[in-house]
Structures are given as C-alpha cells and as structure tokens.
CSV table of C-alpha atoms in Angstrom, one decimal:
chain,number,residue,atom,x,y,z
Z,1,MET,CA,-69.1,-23.3,80.7
Z,2,LYS,CA,-69.7,-22.1,77.1
Z,3,ILE,CA,-73.5,-21.9,77.8
Z,4,ILE,CA,-72.9,-19.9,81.0
Z,5,VAL,CA,-70.7,-17.4,79.2
Z,6,LEU,CA,-73.2,-17.0,76.4
Z,7,LEU,CA,-76.1,-16.6,78.8
Z,8,MET,CA,-74.2,-14.1,80.9
Z,9,SER,CA,-73.2,-12.0,77.8
Z,10,LEU,CA,-76.7,-12.2,76.5
Z,11,ALA,CA,-78.1,-11.0,79.8
Z,12,ALA,CA,-75.7,-8.1,79.8
Z,13,PHE,CA,-76.7,-7.2,76.3
Z,14,LEU,CA,-80.4,-7.3,77.1
Z,15,LEU,CA,-79.8,-5.2,80.3
Z,16,VAL,CA,-78.4,-2.4,78.2
Z,17,THR,CA,-80.7,-2.6,75.2
Z,18,LEU,CA,-84.1,-3.2,76.7
Z,19,PRO,CA,-84.4,-0.5,79.4
Z,20,GLY,CA,-85.2,2.2,76.8
Z,21,PRO,CA,-88.0,0.5,75.0
Z,22,LEU,CA,-89.4,-0.9,78.3
Z,23,TYR,CA,-89.5,2.6,79.8
Z,24,LYS,CA,-90.9,4.0,76.6
Z,25,SER,CA,-93.8,1.5,76.7
Z,26,GLY,CA,-94.5,2.2,80.4
Z,27,ILE,CA,-93.5,-1.3,81.6
Z,28,VAL,CA,-90.7,-0.2,83.9
Z,29,GLU,CA,-89.9,3.1,85.8
Z,30,LEU,CA,-87.0,5.3,84.9
Z,31,GLY,CA,-85.0,4.4,88.0
Z,32,THR,CA,-85.3,0.7,87.1
Z,33,ALA,CA,-84.3,1.4,83.5
Z,34,PHE,CA,-81.2,3.2,84.6
Z,35,ALA,CA,-80.3,0.5,87.1
Z,36,GLY,CA,-80.2,-1.9,84.2
Z,37,PHE,CA,-77.2,-0.1,82.8
Z,38,LYS,CA,-75.2,-0.6,86.0
Z,39,TYR,CA,-76.0,-4.3,86.0
Z,40,ALA,CA,-75.3,-4.6,82.3
Z,41,VAL,CA,-71.7,-3.4,82.9
Z,42,ILE,CA,-71.2,-5.8,85.7
Z,43,ALA,CA,-72.7,-8.7,83.8
Z,44,GLY,CA,-70.6,-7.8,80.7
Z,45,ILE,CA,-67.3,-7.7,82.7
Z,46,ALA,CA,-68.3,-11.0,84.4
Z,47,ALA,CA,-69.0,-12.6,81.0
Z,48,LEU,CA,-65.6,-11.6,79.7
Z,49,ILE,CA,-63.8,-12.9,82.8
Z,50,LEU,CA,-65.6,-16.2,82.5
Z,51,LEU,CA,-64.6,-16.4,78.8
Z,52,ILE,CA,-61.0,-15.8,79.7
Z,53,ILE,CA,-61.2,-18.6,82.3
Z,54,GLN,CA,-62.8,-20.8,79.7
Z,55,MET,CA,-60.1,-20.1,77.2
Z,56,LEU,CA,-57.3,-20.8,79.7
Z,57,PHE,CA,-58.7,-23.9,81.4
Z,58,LYS,CA,-61.3,-25.4,79.0
Z,59,ARG,CA,-59.9,-24.4,75.6
Z,60,LYS,CA,-61.5,-27.3,73.8
Z,61,THR,CA,-65.0,-26.1,74.6
Z,62,VAL,CA,-64.3,-22.7,73.0
Z,63,THR,CA,-65.5,-22.1,69.5
Z,64,PHE,CA,-64.9,-19.0,67.4
Z,65,THR,CA,-68.6,-18.3,67.0
Z,66,SER,CA,-69.5,-18.6,70.7
Z,67,ALA,CA,-66.5,-16.5,71.7
Z,68,ALA,CA,-67.2,-13.8,69.1
Z,69,VAL,CA,-70.9,-13.6,70.2
Z,70,ALA,CA,-69.9,-13.4,73.9
Z,71,ILE,CA,-67.4,-10.7,73.2
Z,72,ILE,CA,-69.7,-8.6,71.0
Z,73,PHE,CA,-72.6,-8.8,73.5
Z,74,SER,CA,-70.3,-8.0,76.5
Z,75,LEU,CA,-68.6,-5.1,74.8
Z,76,VAL,CA,-71.9,-3.5,73.8
Z,77,ALA,CA,-73.1,-3.9,77.4
Z,78,ILE,CA,-70.0,-2.2,78.7
Z,79,ILE,CA,-69.3,0.4,76.1
Z,80,MET,CA,-72.8,1.9,75.8
Z,81,PRO,CA,-73.2,2.9,79.5
Z,82,LEU,CA,-69.6,4.1,79.7
Z,83,LYS,CA,-70.1,6.2,76.5
Z,84,MET,CA,-73.2,7.8,78.2
Z,85,MET,CA,-71.2,8.6,81.3
Z,86,SER,CA,-68.4,10.1,79.2
Z,87,THR,CA,-70.9,12.3,77.3
Z,88,ALA,CA,-72.4,13.4,80.6
Z,89,ASN,CA,-69.0,14.4,81.9
Z,90,ASN,CA,-68.2,16.4,78.7
Z,91,VAL,CA,-71.3,18.4,78.3
Z,92,PRO,CA,-72.8,20.9,80.7
Z,93,ALA,CA,-75.5,19.7,83.1
Z,94,ILE,CA,-78.3,21.8,81.6
Z,95,HIS,CA,-81.6,20.9,80.0
Z,96,ASP,CA,-82.6,24.3,78.5
Z,97,VAL,CA,-80.8,25.7,75.5
Z,98,SER,CA,-81.6,28.9,73.5
Z,99,THR,CA,-80.0,30.9,70.8
Z,100,ASP,CA,-81.2,34.0,72.8
Z,101,MET,CA,-80.3,33.7,76.5
Z,102,THR,CA,-81.3,37.3,77.4
Z,103,THR,CA,-84.9,37.1,76.2
Z,104,PRO,CA,-85.4,33.5,75.3
Z,105,PRO,CA,-88.5,32.5,73.3
Z,106,GLU,CA,-91.3,31.5,75.7
Z,107,PHE,CA,-93.6,28.5,75.5
Z,108,VAL,CA,-97.2,29.5,75.1
Z,109,ALA,CA,-99.4,26.6,73.7
Z,110,ILE,CA,-96.9,24.0,75.1
Z,111,ALA,CA,-96.8,25.5,78.6
Z,112,PRO,CA,-100.0,23.6,79.7
Z,113,LEU,CA,-98.5,20.4,78.4
Z,114,ARG,CA,-95.5,20.8,80.7
Z,115,ALA,CA,-97.7,21.5,83.8
Z,116,ASP,CA,-96.7,18.2,85.4
Z,117,ALA,CA,-93.2,18.0,84.0
Z,118,PRO,CA,-90.3,18.1,86.5
Z,119,ASN,CA,-88.7,20.9,84.5
Z,120,PRO,CA,-91.0,24.0,84.4
Z,121,ALA,CA,-91.6,25.9,81.2
Z,122,ALA,CA,-89.8,29.0,82.5
Z,123,TYR,CA,-86.2,29.6,81.3
Z,124,ALA,CA,-83.7,27.9,83.5
Z,125,GLY,CA,-81.8,31.1,84.4
Z,126,ILE,CA,-78.4,32.8,84.5
Z,127,GLU,CA,-76.3,29.9,85.5
Z,128,THR,CA,-77.7,27.8,82.6
Z,129,ALA,CA,-76.9,30.7,80.2
Z,130,ARG,CA,-73.4,30.8,81.5
Z,131,LYS,CA,-72.8,27.1,81.1
Z,132,GLN,CA,-74.3,27.3,77.6
Z,133,ARG,CA,-72.1,30.1,76.5
Z,134,GLU,CA,-69.0,28.1,77.5
Z,135,ALA,CA,-70.1,24.9,75.9
Z,136,TYR,CA,-72.0,26.0,72.8
Z,137,PRO,CA,-70.8,29.5,71.8
Z,138,GLU,CA,-71.9,28.9,68.2
Z,139,LEU,CA,-75.6,28.9,69.1
Z,140,GLN,CA,-76.7,32.5,68.5
Z,141,THR,CA,-79.6,34.4,67.0
Z,142,LEU,CA,-79.9,33.8,63.2
Z,143,GLN,CA,-80.4,36.6,60.7
Z,144,TYR,CA,-82.3,36.2,57.4
Z,145,SER,CA,-83.4,38.5,54.6
Z,146,GLN,CA,-86.5,36.5,53.6
Z,147,PRO,CA,-89.9,37.8,54.5
Z,148,LYS,CA,-91.4,36.8,57.8
Z,149,ALA,CA,-94.2,34.7,56.3
Z,150,GLU,CA,-91.7,32.8,54.2
Z,151,LEU,CA,-89.5,32.1,57.3
Z,152,VAL,CA,-92.5,30.9,59.3
Z,153,ALA,CA,-93.5,28.5,56.6
Z,154,ALA,CA,-89.9,27.3,56.3
Z,155,VAL,CA,-89.7,26.7,60.1
Z,156,GLU,CA,-92.8,24.6,59.9
Z,157,GLN,CA,-91.4,22.6,57.0
Z,158,ALA,CA,-88.1,22.1,58.7
Z,159,ALA,CA,-89.8,20.9,61.9
Z,160,ASN,CA,-91.9,18.4,59.9
Z,161,ASN,CA,-88.8,17.2,58.0
Z,162,LEU,CA,-87.2,16.4,61.4
Z,163,GLY,CA,-90.2,14.5,62.6
Z,164,TRP,CA,-91.3,17.0,65.2
Z,165,GLN,CA,-94.9,17.2,66.3
Z,166,LEU,CA,-96.2,20.7,65.6
Z,167,VAL,CA,-98.3,22.0,68.5
Z,168,ASN,CA,-98.9,25.6,67.5
Z,169,THR,CA,-98.1,28.1,64.8
Z,170,ASP,CA,-98.9,31.8,65.3
Z,171,SER,CA,-98.0,33.5,62.1
Z,172,ARG,CA,-98.7,37.0,63.4
Z,173,SER,CA,-96.4,36.7,66.4
Z,174,GLY,CA,-94.0,34.5,64.5
Z,175,LEU,CA,-94.1,31.8,67.1
Z,176,ILE,CA,-93.9,28.1,66.2
Z,177,GLU,CA,-94.0,25.4,68.9
Z,178,ALA,CA,-93.3,21.7,68.6
Z,179,THR,CA,-92.5,18.6,70.6
Z,180,ASP,CA,-89.7,16.1,69.8
Z,181,ALA,CA,-89.1,12.7,71.4
Z,182,THR,CA,-85.8,11.0,71.9
Z,183,MET,CA,-85.6,7.7,69.9
Z,184,TRP,CA,-84.5,5.3,72.6
Z,185,PHE,CA,-86.3,6.3,75.8
Z,186,GLY,CA,-89.0,8.5,74.2
Z,187,PHE,CA,-88.2,11.5,76.5
Z,188,LYS,CA,-90.3,14.4,75.3
Z,189,ASP,CA,-88.5,17.7,74.7
Z,190,ASP,CA,-90.2,20.9,73.6
Z,191,VAL,CA,-89.1,23.4,71.0
Z,192,VAL,CA,-90.2,27.0,70.4
Z,193,VAL,CA,-89.0,29.0,67.4
Z,194,ARG,CA,-89.5,32.8,67.3
Z,195,VAL,CA,-89.4,34.8,64.0
Z,196,GLU,CA,-89.1,38.6,64.5
Z,197,ASP,CA,-89.2,41.3,61.8
Z,198,THR,CA,-87.0,44.3,62.7
Z,199,GLY,CA,-87.8,46.0,59.4
Z,200,GLU,CA,-84.3,45.6,58.0
Z,201,GLU,CA,-83.9,41.9,58.7
Z,202,ARG,CA,-85.6,38.9,60.2
Z,203,LEU,CA,-84.3,37.4,63.4
Z,204,VAL,CA,-84.9,33.7,64.2
Z,205,ASP,CA,-84.3,32.2,67.7
Z,206,ILE,CA,-84.7,28.6,68.7
Z,207,ARG,CA,-85.1,27.2,72.2
Z,208,SER,CA,-85.2,23.5,73.1
Z,209,LYS,CA,-86.0,22.3,76.6
Z,210,SER,CA,-86.3,18.8,78.1
Z,211,ARG,CA,-89.3,18.0,80.2
Z,212,MET,CA,-87.3,16.0,82.7
Z,213,GLY,CA,-83.7,15.4,83.7
Z,214,LYS,CA,-81.0,17.7,85.0
Z,215,SER,CA,-78.7,17.1,82.1
Z,216,ASP,CA,-79.8,16.5,78.5
Z,217,LEU,CA,-76.5,14.9,77.5
Z,218,GLY,CA,-76.2,17.5,74.8
Z,219,LYS,CA,-79.4,16.6,73.1
Z,220,ASN,CA,-81.0,20.1,73.0
Z,221,ALA,CA,-78.0,21.7,71.5
Z,222,GLU,CA,-77.7,18.9,69.0
Z,223,ARG,CA,-81.4,19.4,68.1
Z,224,ILE,CA,-81.0,23.1,67.6
Z,225,THR,CA,-77.9,22.6,65.4
Z,226,ALA,CA,-79.8,20.0,63.3
Z,227,PHE,CA,-82.8,22.4,63.0
Z,228,ILE,CA,-80.7,25.3,61.8
Z,229,LYS,CA,-79.1,23.0,59.1
Z,230,GLU,CA,-82.5,21.8,58.0
Z,231,LEU,CA,-84.0,25.3,58.0
Z,232,ASP,CA,-81.1,26.5,55.8
Z,233,ALA,CA,-81.7,23.6,53.5
Z,234,VAL,CA,-85.4,24.4,53.2
Z,235,LEU,CA,-84.7,28.0,52.4
Z,236,SER,CA,-82.2,27.2,49.8
Z,237,GLN,CA,-84.7,25.2,47.7
C-alpha cells in the first residue's frame, strides 16, 4: 500500500507541475494542460485518503519518510490549483491594464505580432476600465521632471533589467514597446510605454496586455507595478 500511496501522490505532483513546461514546449495543448490541474487535485486528495487508511489499518507499513513525501506531494498538487482559483476570484477578469484608461498607449510595432492572438491589440474598453479602477486605483499616469530623452533611455534600461524583449523604441514619439513571457506557461504579454513632454513635466503611461485569456490573474497590474518600481530605481542612480 505504501507504494500505491507514493505513486498516487507523485502522479498528483506531476499533474500540477508538468502542464506549464509541457505547454510552453508545445507538447500539449492549453486545454489539456489546464485539465491536468483538475486531475492533480483529485489525485492529491485520493493519495491523502489512502495514506490515512494505511495509517489506520496498516500502521506498520508506514514510515516517516514515505508519509512525509506523500503529504508534501499531495498538498502541492492540491494547494497550487486552489491558489490559482482563489486568485482568479479575487482579481477582475481583465487582460488589458493601463495607467491611462482614457487614451491608453497604442501598440504600433507590436500590433502585427498580435495579428493571430485571441485578444486584439485594441484597448479592451469601458467595462475593463471600470473594473481596473475598482481593483487597481493606484495605477495612474506618472509625472517626472527629467528630460524626455533621459526618461526614454531609463524606460529601455528598466525593461531590460526586468528581462523584457524590446521590440521597438521611437525616441521622437516617446514610444517603447516590449514583450514579456510568464515564467511557468510562457504566455506572451505585450507592454507599451509612452513618454510625453508637456513642456512643464514629462508624463509616463504604461499599458500591459495579454495575448490570450479572459483573465490575467492580476499579472498585468503586477507587471506594471514592478516596472514603475524598476524605473524609479534606474532614475535614482
């Protein structure tokens, strides 16, 4: 029974950890990858139930090491999908986030790269803006005193520091475009940063949009927040 428990918990662990890399490498489709999460939870619960039965009726076959491994693998398989579900329930179901929701920065060089993406390059609209205001009121246009050229260079440096792939930099218009990929599944999200000179100050707006998926699980807002922090760090050097 110990072997069955270990194999079940291992299967659960693999069902929750492998879908991302397998999808990223093109071995499985997204639907199959997400289905793995559901079966991981089922397998993880089943493994814990079998472990309890083993401890009740075949206590002599239980060792600390085997029980610990089974519990850890099973809990990982159960907690990870549930955590994703919890995140999805606590963030708005949007995939387009911008510090300027009235006239959001537009994708130019990146637009052709999104031609076949489920989510078009155009801004997602009024309802998305409303949900963003409620969830992320802190994301607003940034104001700086540095010259426009210095800000453009700092934006490029911050993007490079964050590991983004720069696609285009138009210093004259103050537009910087880049692509970022999520670590686990490798989902591609696009970012456009706009630097405007009003004469008295420089305004910086950032927009991050997923190429696919109705909800980004908060990733785009998280990315913009990280970028703002990195940009301020670059400018303070």
